[in-house]
CSV table of C-alpha atoms and ligand atoms in Angstrom, one decimal:
chain,number,residue,atom,x,y,z
A,1,MET,CA,33.4,5.0,19.3
A,2,SER,CA,31.8,1.7,17.6
A,3,LYS,CA,30.5,2.1,14.4
A,4,LYS,CA,28.0,-0.8,14.9
A,5,LYS,CA,24.2,0.2,14.8
A,6,CYS,CA,21.1,-0.8,16.6
A,7,THR,CA,19.0,-3.0,14.2
A,8,GLY,CA,16.0,-1.8,16.3
A,9,CYS,CA,16.1,2.1,16.4
A,10,GLY,CA,19.3,2.8,14.3
A,11,ILE,CA,21.1,4.5,17.0
A,12,GLU,CA,24.7,4.2,17.0
A,13,LEU,CA,25.7,1.9,19.9
A,14,GLN,CA,28.4,2.4,22.7
A,15,GLY,CA,29.7,0.6,25.5
A,16,GLU,CA,30.6,3.1,27.8
A,17,ASN,CA,27.8,5.1,29.4
A,18,PRO,CA,24.4,3.3,30.5
A,19,LYS,CA,22.7,6.4,30.7
A,20,LEU,CA,23.4,7.6,27.2
A,21,ASN,CA,21.5,6.3,24.0
A,22,GLY,CA,22.8,3.5,22.4
A,23,TYR,CA,24.2,1.7,25.5
A,24,LEU,CA,25.0,-2.0,25.1
A,25,PRO,CA,27.6,-3.7,27.6
A,26,THR,CA,30.7,-4.3,25.8
A,27,SER,CA,30.5,-8.0,26.3
A,28,VAL,CA,27.7,-8.4,23.6
A,29,LEU,CA,28.8,-5.2,21.5
A,30,ASP,CA,32.3,-6.6,20.9
A,31,GLY,CA,30.7,-10.1,20.3
A,32,LYS,CA,30.1,-11.5,16.7
A,33,SER,CA,26.5,-11.1,16.3
A,34,LYS,CA,25.1,-8.5,13.6
A,35,ASP,CA,21.8,-7.8,14.6
A,36,LEU,CA,22.2,-5.9,18.2
A,37,LEU,CA,19.8,-4.2,20.1
A,38,CYS,CA,20.7,-1.2,22.3
A,39,GLN,CA,19.4,-1.4,25.9
A,40,ARG,CA,16.7,0.7,25.5
A,41,CYS,CA,15.1,-1.1,22.4
A,42,PHE,CA,15.7,-4.3,24.5
A,43,LYS,CA,13.4,-3.1,27.3
A,44,ILE,CA,10.9,-1.8,24.6
A,45,LYS,CA,10.8,-5.0,22.8
A,46,ASN,CA,10.8,-7.6,25.9
A,47,TYR,CA,8.9,-5.7,28.7
A,48,GLY,CA,7.2,-2.9,27.2
A,49,GLU,CA,9.2,-0.5,29.2
A,50,TYR,CA,9.7,2.9,27.8
A,51,LEU,CA,13.1,4.9,28.5
A,52,PRO,CA,12.7,8.6,27.5
A,53,VAL,CA,15.4,9.8,25.3
A,54,GLU,CA,16.8,13.3,24.6
A,55,MET,CA,16.3,14.1,21.3
A,56,THR,CA,14.6,17.0,19.8
A,57,LYS,CA,12.0,17.8,17.1
A,58,ASP,CA,15.1,19.4,15.1
A,59,ASP,CA,17.3,16.2,15.7
A,60,TYR,CA,14.5,14.1,14.0
A,61,ARG,CA,13.9,16.6,11.3
A,62,GLU,CA,18.0,16.8,10.4
A,63,GLU,CA,17.9,13.2,10.5
A,64,VAL,CA,15.2,12.7,8.0
A,65,ARG,CA,16.6,15.3,5.7
A,66,ARG,CA,20.0,13.7,5.8
A,67,SER,CA,18.6,10.4,5.0
A,68,LEU,CA,17.1,12.0,1.6
A,69,VAL,CA,20.4,12.3,-0.2
A,70,GLY,CA,20.0,9.5,-2.9
A,71,VAL,CA,16.4,8.6,-2.6
A,72,ASP,CA,14.7,7.7,-5.6
A,73,VAL,CA,11.2,7.5,-3.9
A,74,ALA,CA,9.9,8.8,-0.8
A,75,LEU,CA,7.1,6.6,0.9
A,76,PRO,CA,5.1,8.8,3.2
A,77,VAL,CA,3.0,7.1,5.7
A,78,PHE,CA,-0.2,8.5,7.1
A,79,ASP,CA,-2.6,7.3,10.0
A,80,ILE,CA,-5.9,7.0,8.1
A,81,ILE,CA,-7.6,7.8,11.8
A,82,ASP,CA,-5.9,11.2,12.3
A,83,PHE,CA,-4.8,12.0,8.7
A,84,GLU,CA,-4.5,15.7,9.7
A,85,GLY,CA,-2.7,14.8,13.1
A,86,SER,CA,0.0,13.0,10.7
A,87,PHE,CA,0.7,16.2,8.4
A,88,ASP,CA,4.0,18.0,9.1
A,89,ASP,CA,5.1,20.9,7.2
A,90,GLU,CA,8.5,19.1,6.7
A,91,ILE,CA,6.8,16.0,5.2
A,92,LEU,CA,4.4,18.2,3.0
A,93,ASP,CA,7.7,20.1,1.9
A,94,ILE,CA,9.6,16.8,0.9
A,95,LEU,CA,6.5,15.5,-0.7
A,96,ARG,CA,6.3,19.0,-3.0
A,97,GLU,CA,9.8,18.3,-4.2
A,98,THR,CA,10.2,14.4,-4.3
A,99,ASP,CA,8.3,11.7,-6.1
A,100,SER,CA,6.4,9.7,-3.7
A,101,ILE,CA,3.9,6.8,-3.2
A,102,ILE,CA,1.9,7.6,-0.3
A,103,VAL,CA,1.0,4.8,2.0
A,104,ILE,CA,-2.0,5.2,4.4
A,105,ASN,CA,-1.8,2.9,7.3
A,106,LYS,CA,-4.4,1.7,10.1
A,107,LEU,CA,-7.4,0.7,7.2
A,108,ASP,CA,-8.2,-1.7,10.1
A,109,LEU,CA,-9.5,0.8,12.3
A,110,ILE,CA,-12.0,2.6,10.1
A,111,PRO,CA,-15.6,2.1,11.1
A,112,ASP,CA,-18.2,1.6,8.8
A,113,GLY,CA,-16.3,-0.8,6.2
A,114,LYS,CA,-15.2,2.1,3.6
A,115,HIS,CA,-13.9,0.5,0.6
A,116,PRO,CA,-9.8,1.0,0.0
A,117,SER,CA,-10.3,2.6,-3.4
A,118,GLU,CA,-13.0,5.4,-1.6
A,119,VAL,CA,-10.2,6.0,0.9
A,120,ALA,CA,-7.6,6.0,-1.9
A,121,ASP,CA,-9.7,8.8,-3.7
A,122,TRP,CA,-10.4,11.1,-0.6
A,123,VAL,CA,-6.9,11.0,0.2
A,124,LYS,CA,-5.8,12.2,-3.3
A,125,GLY,CA,-8.1,15.0,-3.1
A,126,ARG,CA,-7.1,16.1,0.4
A,127,LEU,CA,-3.3,15.9,-0.9
A,128,GLY,CA,-4.4,17.8,-3.9
A,129,GLU,CA,-5.5,20.6,-1.5
A,130,GLU,CA,-2.1,20.8,-0.3
A,131,GLY,CA,-0.3,21.0,-3.6
A,132,ILE,CA,0.9,17.4,-3.7
A,133,SER,CA,0.3,14.9,-6.4
A,134,PRO,CA,1.6,11.6,-5.4
A,135,LEU,CA,2.7,8.9,-7.9
A,136,ASP,CA,0.3,6.7,-6.5
A,137,VAL,CA,-1.5,5.9,-3.3
A,138,ALA,CA,-1.2,2.4,-1.2
A,139,ILE,CA,-3.8,1.8,1.2
A,140,VAL,CA,-2.6,-0.8,3.9
A,141,SER,CA,-3.1,-2.1,7.7
A,142,SER,CA,0.5,-3.1,8.8
A,143,LYS,CA,-1.7,-5.0,11.7
A,144,ASN,CA,-3.7,-7.5,9.5
A,145,GLY,CA,-1.1,-7.4,6.4
A,146,TYR,CA,-3.9,-5.8,4.0
A,147,GLY,CA,-2.1,-4.3,1.2
A,148,ILE,CA,1.4,-4.5,2.2
A,149,ASN,CA,2.6,-6.6,-1.2
A,150,GLY,CA,0.7,-3.7,-3.0
A,151,ILE,CA,3.7,-0.9,-1.6
A,152,LEU,CA,6.4,-3.5,-3.3
A,153,LYS,CA,4.1,-3.8,-6.6
A,154,LYS,CA,3.6,0.1,-6.9
A,155,VAL,CA,7.5,0.8,-6.2
A,156,LYS,CA,8.4,-2.0,-9.0
A,157,HIS,CA,5.9,-0.8,-11.2
A,158,PHE,CA,7.5,2.8,-11.2
A,159,TYR,CA,11.1,1.4,-10.7
A,160,PRO,CA,11.6,-1.9,-12.5
A,161,ASN,CA,15.4,-1.7,-12.0
A,162,GLY,CA,15.1,-1.1,-8.2
A,163,ALA,CA,14.9,1.7,-5.9
A,164,LYS,CA,16.1,3.5,-2.6
A,165,ALA,CA,12.9,4.2,-0.8
A,166,LEU,CA,12.9,6.6,2.2
A,167,ILE,CA,9.8,5.9,4.7
A,168,LEU,CA,9.1,8.9,6.4
A,169,GLY,CA,6.1,10.2,8.5
A,170,ALA,CA,5.0,11.7,11.8
A,171,THR,CA,5.4,9.5,15.2
A,172,ASN,CA,3.5,6.6,15.8
A,173,VAL,CA,2.0,6.2,12.3
A,174,GLY,CA,3.4,2.7,12.1
A,175,LYS,CA,6.5,3.2,9.8
A,176,SER,CA,8.6,0.7,11.5
A,177,SER,CA,5.6,-1.8,11.6
A,178,ILE,CA,5.2,-1.4,7.8
A,179,ILE,CA,8.7,-2.1,7.4
A,180,ASN,CA,8.8,-5.3,9.6
A,181,LYS,CA,5.9,-6.5,7.3
A,182,LEU,CA,7.7,-5.7,4.1
A,183,THR,CA,10.9,-7.5,5.3
A,184,GLY,CA,9.1,-10.4,7.0
A,185,THR,CA,11.2,-9.7,10.3
A,186,LYS,CA,10.8,-7.9,13.8
A,187,LYS,CA,13.8,-6.3,13.8
A,188,GLY,CA,12.6,-2.6,13.8
A,189,THR,CA,11.3,-1.8,17.2
A,190,VAL,CA,7.7,-0.9,17.4
A,191,SER,CA,6.0,0.5,20.3
A,192,LYS,CA,3.2,2.4,21.2
A,193,PHE,CA,5.3,5.3,22.6
A,194,PRO,CA,6.0,8.1,20.1
A,195,GLY,CA,9.6,8.8,19.3
A,196,THR,CA,10.7,4.8,19.0
A,197,THR,CA,13.0,5.2,16.0
A,198,LEU,CA,15.8,7.3,16.5
A,199,LYS,CA,18.1,6.9,13.4
A,200,SER,CA,17.5,6.1,9.9
A,201,VAL,CA,17.7,2.2,9.5
A,202,GLU,CA,18.6,0.8,6.0
A,203,THR,CA,17.1,-2.9,5.1
A,204,GLU,CA,17.1,-4.6,1.6
A,205,ILE,CA,13.7,-6.4,1.1
A,206,PRO,CA,14.6,-9.8,0.2
A,207,TYR,CA,14.2,-11.1,-3.3
A,208,THR,CA,13.7,-7.5,-4.8
A,209,LYS,CA,16.0,-4.8,-5.8
A,210,ILE,CA,14.4,-2.5,-3.2
A,211,THR,CA,16.0,-0.8,-0.2
A,212,VAL,CA,13.9,0.8,2.3
A,213,ILE,CA,14.9,3.3,4.8
A,214,ASP,CA,13.0,3.5,8.4
A,215,THR,CA,13.2,7.0,9.9
A,216,PRO,CA,12.4,8.6,13.1
A,217,GLY,CA,9.0,10.0,13.2
A,218,LEU,CA,8.4,13.8,13.1
A,219,ILE,CA,6.3,15.7,15.4
A,220,PRO,CA,3.7,18.0,13.9
A,221,GLU,CA,2.5,21.1,15.5
A,222,GLY,CA,-1.1,21.6,16.6
A,223,ARG,CA,-1.8,18.2,17.8
A,224,PHE,CA,-4.2,18.2,20.8
A,225,SER,CA,-2.8,14.9,22.2
A,226,ASP,CA,0.5,16.9,22.8
A,227,PHE,CA,-1.2,19.1,25.3
A,228,VAL,CA,-1.7,16.1,27.7
A,229,CYS,CA,0.6,13.7,29.9
A,230,GLN,CA,2.3,10.7,27.8
A,231,GLU,CA,-0.3,8.4,29.2
A,232,CYS,CA,-3.2,10.6,28.0
A,233,ASN,CA,-1.2,11.0,24.9
A,234,GLN,CA,-1.3,7.2,24.1
A,235,SER,CA,-4.8,6.8,25.4
A,236,LEU,CA,-5.6,9.4,22.5
A,237,ILE,CA,-4.3,7.0,19.7
A,238,PRO,CA,-6.8,4.3,18.7
A,239,ALA,CA,-5.2,0.9,19.0
A,240,ASN,CA,-8.1,-1.6,18.5
A,241,GLU,CA,-11.2,0.4,17.9
A,242,ILE,CA,-12.5,4.0,17.3
A,243,SER,CA,-16.0,5.2,19.1
A,244,ARG,CA,-18.5,7.1,17.3
A,245,LYS,CA,-21.6,8.8,19.0
A,246,THR,CA,-24.1,10.5,17.2
A,247,PHE,CA,-25.9,13.5,18.5
A,248,LYS,CA,-29.2,15.4,17.8
A,249,VAL,CA,-28.9,18.5,19.4
A,250,GLN,CA,-30.7,21.9,19.8
A,251,LYS,CA,-29.7,25.3,20.7
A,252,ASP,CA,-27.2,25.9,23.7
A,253,ARG,CA,-26.6,22.3,24.6
A,254,VAL,CA,-23.2,21.3,25.1
A,255,ILE,CA,-21.1,18.4,24.0
A,256,LEU,CA,-18.0,17.7,25.7
A,257,MET,CA,-15.1,15.7,24.1
A,258,GLY,CA,-13.4,14.3,27.3
A,259,GLY,CA,-12.3,17.4,29.1
A,260,MET,CA,-10.5,19.0,26.1
A,261,VAL,CA,-13.0,20.4,23.8
A,262,LYS,CA,-16.4,22.0,24.6
A,263,LEU,CA,-18.8,22.5,21.9
A,264,ARG,CA,-22.0,24.6,22.0
A,265,ILE,CA,-24.6,24.3,19.7
A,266,LEU,CA,-25.6,27.8,18.1
A,267,ASN,CA,-28.2,26.7,15.8
A,268,ASP,CA,-32.0,28.2,16.0
A,269,ASP,CA,-35.0,26.2,16.7
A,270,GLU,CA,-35.5,25.9,12.9
A,271,LEU,CA,-33.0,23.4,12.1
A,272,THR,CA,-31.8,20.7,14.8
A,273,PRO,CA,-28.5,19.4,13.5
A,274,ILE,CA,-27.4,15.9,13.7
A,275,PHE,CA,-23.8,15.1,13.8
A,276,SER,CA,-21.5,12.0,14.9
A,277,LEU,CA,-18.2,12.4,16.9
A,278,TYR,CA,-15.2,10.5,16.2
A,279,ALA,CA,-12.3,9.6,18.7
A,280,SER,CA,-10.4,7.1,20.4
A,281,LYS,CA,-12.8,4.8,22.6
A,282,ASP,CA,-10.9,6.3,25.6
A,283,VAL,CA,-12.4,10.0,25.0
A,284,MET,CA,-15.6,10.3,26.7
A,285,PHE,CA,-18.4,12.0,24.9
A,286,HIS,CA,-20.8,13.9,27.2
A,287,GLU,CA,-24.1,15.9,26.5
A,288,THR,CA,-25.2,18.3,28.9
A,289,ASN,CA,-26.3,22.1,29.2
A,290,MET,CA,-24.1,25.2,29.7
A,291,GLU,CA,-24.4,25.5,33.6
A,292,LYS,CA,-23.6,21.7,34.1
A,293,ALA,CA,-20.9,21.7,31.5
A,294,GLU,CA,-18.7,24.1,33.7
A,295,GLU,CA,-19.5,21.8,36.7
A,296,LEU,CA,-18.2,18.7,35.1
A,297,LEU,CA,-15.0,20.5,33.7
A,298,GLN,CA,-13.9,21.6,37.2
A,299,LYS,CA,-14.4,17.8,38.8
A,300,ASP,CA,-11.1,16.3,39.1
A,301,GLY,CA,-10.8,12.7,36.4
A,302,PHE,CA,-14.7,13.0,35.4
A,303,LEU,CA,-14.4,13.8,32.0
A,304,THR,CA,-11.1,12.2,30.6
A,305,PRO,CA,-8.7,12.9,29.2
A,306,PRO,CA,-6.9,15.0,30.7
A,307,CYS,CA,-6.6,12.5,33.6
A,308,GLU,CA,-6.2,13.8,37.3
A,309,LYS,CA,-2.5,13.9,37.0
A,310,CYS,CA,-2.2,16.4,34.1
A,311,LYS,CA,-5.7,18.2,34.6
A,312,ASP,CA,-4.0,21.2,36.4
A,313,ALA,CA,-1.3,21.5,33.6
A,314,PHE,CA,-4.2,21.4,30.9
A,315,ASP,CA,-6.2,23.7,32.6
A,316,LYS,CA,-3.4,26.3,32.7
A,317,ILE,CA,-3.1,26.2,28.9
A,318,GLU,CA,-4.5,29.0,27.1
A,319,LYS,CA,-7.9,28.5,25.5
A,320,LYS,CA,-10.1,30.3,23.0
A,321,SER,CA,-13.7,30.2,21.4
A,322,LYS,CA,-14.2,30.3,18.1
A,323,THR,CA,-17.6,29.8,15.9
A,324,TYR,CA,-17.6,27.7,13.0
A,325,THR,CA,-20.3,26.5,10.4
A,326,VAL,CA,-19.8,23.2,9.2
A,327,ASN,CA,-22.2,21.9,6.2
A,328,GLN,CA,-23.6,18.5,5.6
A,329,GLY,CA,-21.1,16.5,4.1
A,330,GLU,CA,-18.3,18.2,5.6
A,331,GLU,CA,-16.2,17.6,8.9
A,332,LEU,CA,-14.4,19.6,11.8
A,333,VAL,CA,-11.5,17.9,12.5
A,334,PHE,CA,-9.6,18.4,15.9
A,335,LYS,CA,-6.0,17.5,14.8
A,336,GLY,CA,-4.6,14.3,17.1
A,337,LEU,CA,-7.9,14.0,18.7
A,338,GLY,CA,-10.9,13.2,16.6
A,339,TRP,CA,-13.4,14.7,14.1
A,340,LEU,CA,-17.1,15.7,14.0
A,341,SER,CA,-19.3,14.6,10.8
A,342,VAL,CA,-22.3,16.8,9.7
A,343,LYS,CA,-25.0,14.6,8.7
A,344,ARG,CA,-27.8,17.3,8.8
A,345,GLY,CA,-26.6,20.8,8.6
A,346,PRO,CA,-25.4,23.3,8.3
A,347,LEU,CA,-24.2,22.8,12.0
A,348,SER,CA,-23.2,26.3,13.7
A,349,VAL,CA,-21.0,25.6,16.6
A,350,GLU,CA,-18.9,27.5,19.2
A,351,VAL,CA,-15.9,25.6,19.8
A,352,TYR,CA,-13.9,26.2,23.2
A,353,ALA,CA,-10.6,24.6,23.2
A,354,PRO,CA,-6.9,25.1,23.6
A,355,LYS,CA,-5.6,28.2,21.5
A,356,ASP,CA,-2.7,26.1,19.7
A,357,GLY,CA,-4.9,23.0,19.0
A,358,GLU,CA,-5.5,23.1,15.1
A,359,ILE,CA,-9.0,22.9,13.7
A,360,ILE,CA,-10.0,22.7,10.2
A,361,ILE,CA,-13.0,21.9,8.1
A,362,ARG,CA,-12.7,19.3,5.4
A,363,ASP,CA,-14.6,17.6,3.2
A,364,ALA,CA,-16.4,14.5,4.7
A,365,PHE,CA,-14.3,11.2,5.0
A,366,ILE,CA,-17.1,9.5,6.3
A,367,LYS,CA,-20.3,10.3,4.0
A,368,PRO,CA,-23.5,10.3,5.3
A,369,LYS,CA,-25.5,6.8,4.1
A,370,ARG,CA,-27.6,7.7,1.3
A,371,LYS,CA,-31.2,6.3,1.9
B,401,GTP,N1,-4.6,-0.8,14.7
B,401,GTP,C1,-3.4,-0.8,13.9
B,401,GTP,N2,-2.5,-0.4,14.6
B,401,GTP,C2,-1.1,-0.1,14.3
B,401,GTP,C3,-1.0,-0.1,12.7
B,401,GTP,N3,0.4,-0.4,12.5
B,401,GTP,C4,0.9,0.2,13.4
B,401,GTP,N4,0.3,0.2,14.5
B,401,GTP,C5,0.4,0.2,16.1
B,401,GTP,O1,0.8,1.9,16.1
B,401,GTP,C6,1.8,2.3,17.0
B,401,GTP,C7,3.1,2.8,16.5
B,401,GTP,O2,3.8,1.8,15.4
B,401,GTP,P1,5.3,1.9,15.1
B,401,GTP,O3,5.6,1.2,13.8
B,401,GTP,O4,6.4,2.1,16.1
B,401,GTP,O5,5.4,3.3,14.5
B,401,GTP,P2,6.3,4.4,14.3
B,401,GTP,O6,5.9,5.1,12.9
B,401,GTP,O7,7.7,3.5,13.7
B,401,GTP,O8,6.7,5.4,15.0
B,401,GTP,P3,8.3,5.9,15.6
B,401,GTP,O9,9.4,5.2,15.2
B,401,GTP,O10,8.0,6.5,16.8
B,401,GTP,O11,8.0,7.3,14.6
B,401,GTP,C8,2.0,0.6,17.6
B,401,GTP,O12,1.3,0.5,18.8
B,401,GTP,C9,1.6,-0.3,16.6
B,401,GTP,O13,1.2,-1.6,17.1
B,401,GTP,C10,-1.9,-0.8,12.0
B,401,GTP,O14,-2.1,-0.9,10.9
B,401,GTP,N5,-3.5,-0.8,12.7
B,402,MG,MG1,9.7,3.7,14.2
């Protein structure tokens, strides 16, 4: 077996079996080029074509753990738009035992022009609740390059003699995109599909004494996006913008987040709550009454996601109803789907959703504007 590795996803290359991971024809594999891409990365990079791989959650976990050996600092990447959805127990455990500089990515997607320092304060508070106190927090967008040099500055500040830094995080948070920006190359394979990077890839950042290690993404539990098909899953990851809709609704009105979550307002007539819903723009928000809601949820492909293809499977998933009271200045988060921010409350709401989808209440990320 060859010892050469794919520069895109880190998998060990082989010239024997085109059906297995890491395949590359021997004519190329045995050539002189150092930057070799496996067939899968070649297809992702050149044709946007995705080839599923047979690696499990545990394989990815083991690879990340293995890569931690000899590392000076962890650079965990979180997606600001799906902050809770990018939490994974393994990541949180590593952060409790390793020095870290937190990287918050996809700043470009935040609505309402929030200042990066406000985002950093909110993140520190939220991580503090999890028992994590990082050395520092860097707020970035690998899409437009904002804050990328700040990551290097922070590493140099804490490690003036150089450092080995491990980039880790959930799938699709933008780890490889950040490394490509740091190294000024496009070597790491980036794609909209989760599970792109397969093994660790070590890269030196030119003109610094810093080495970064890219790792495969971990797959957190309890994400709503994992209850639908691959295509719907993609549509739940905000790419260019997120949508927001504000509701002022009375008792027994129902709001549907696609066909995935049903919210029924329980407040009595004394207070009409006001709240905004945030999610990827492909999630349809719909206000209706209780009867109509049932009818609409039966209709194939009307409220998406789920799409017509995965609706049957989604309908079979066990659901449950639970009541939440969310105060003004708090948010109800549906991991991997979106969030609800209360502007006038408290909001009393019955949530009907997949039983295993994680729902939490947090301090508002987007605060109501003061008048
Ligand atoms: N809007 C926006 N999209 C981003 C940003 N960074 C990455 N993306 C997109 O997020 C998706 C995932 O990016 P990757 O760099 O492959 O993510 P990863 O964390 O390496 O993913 P895995 O290797 O699968 O764990 C791609 O579609 C990127 O274009 C960002 O700052 N803003
Ligand atoms: Mg990657």
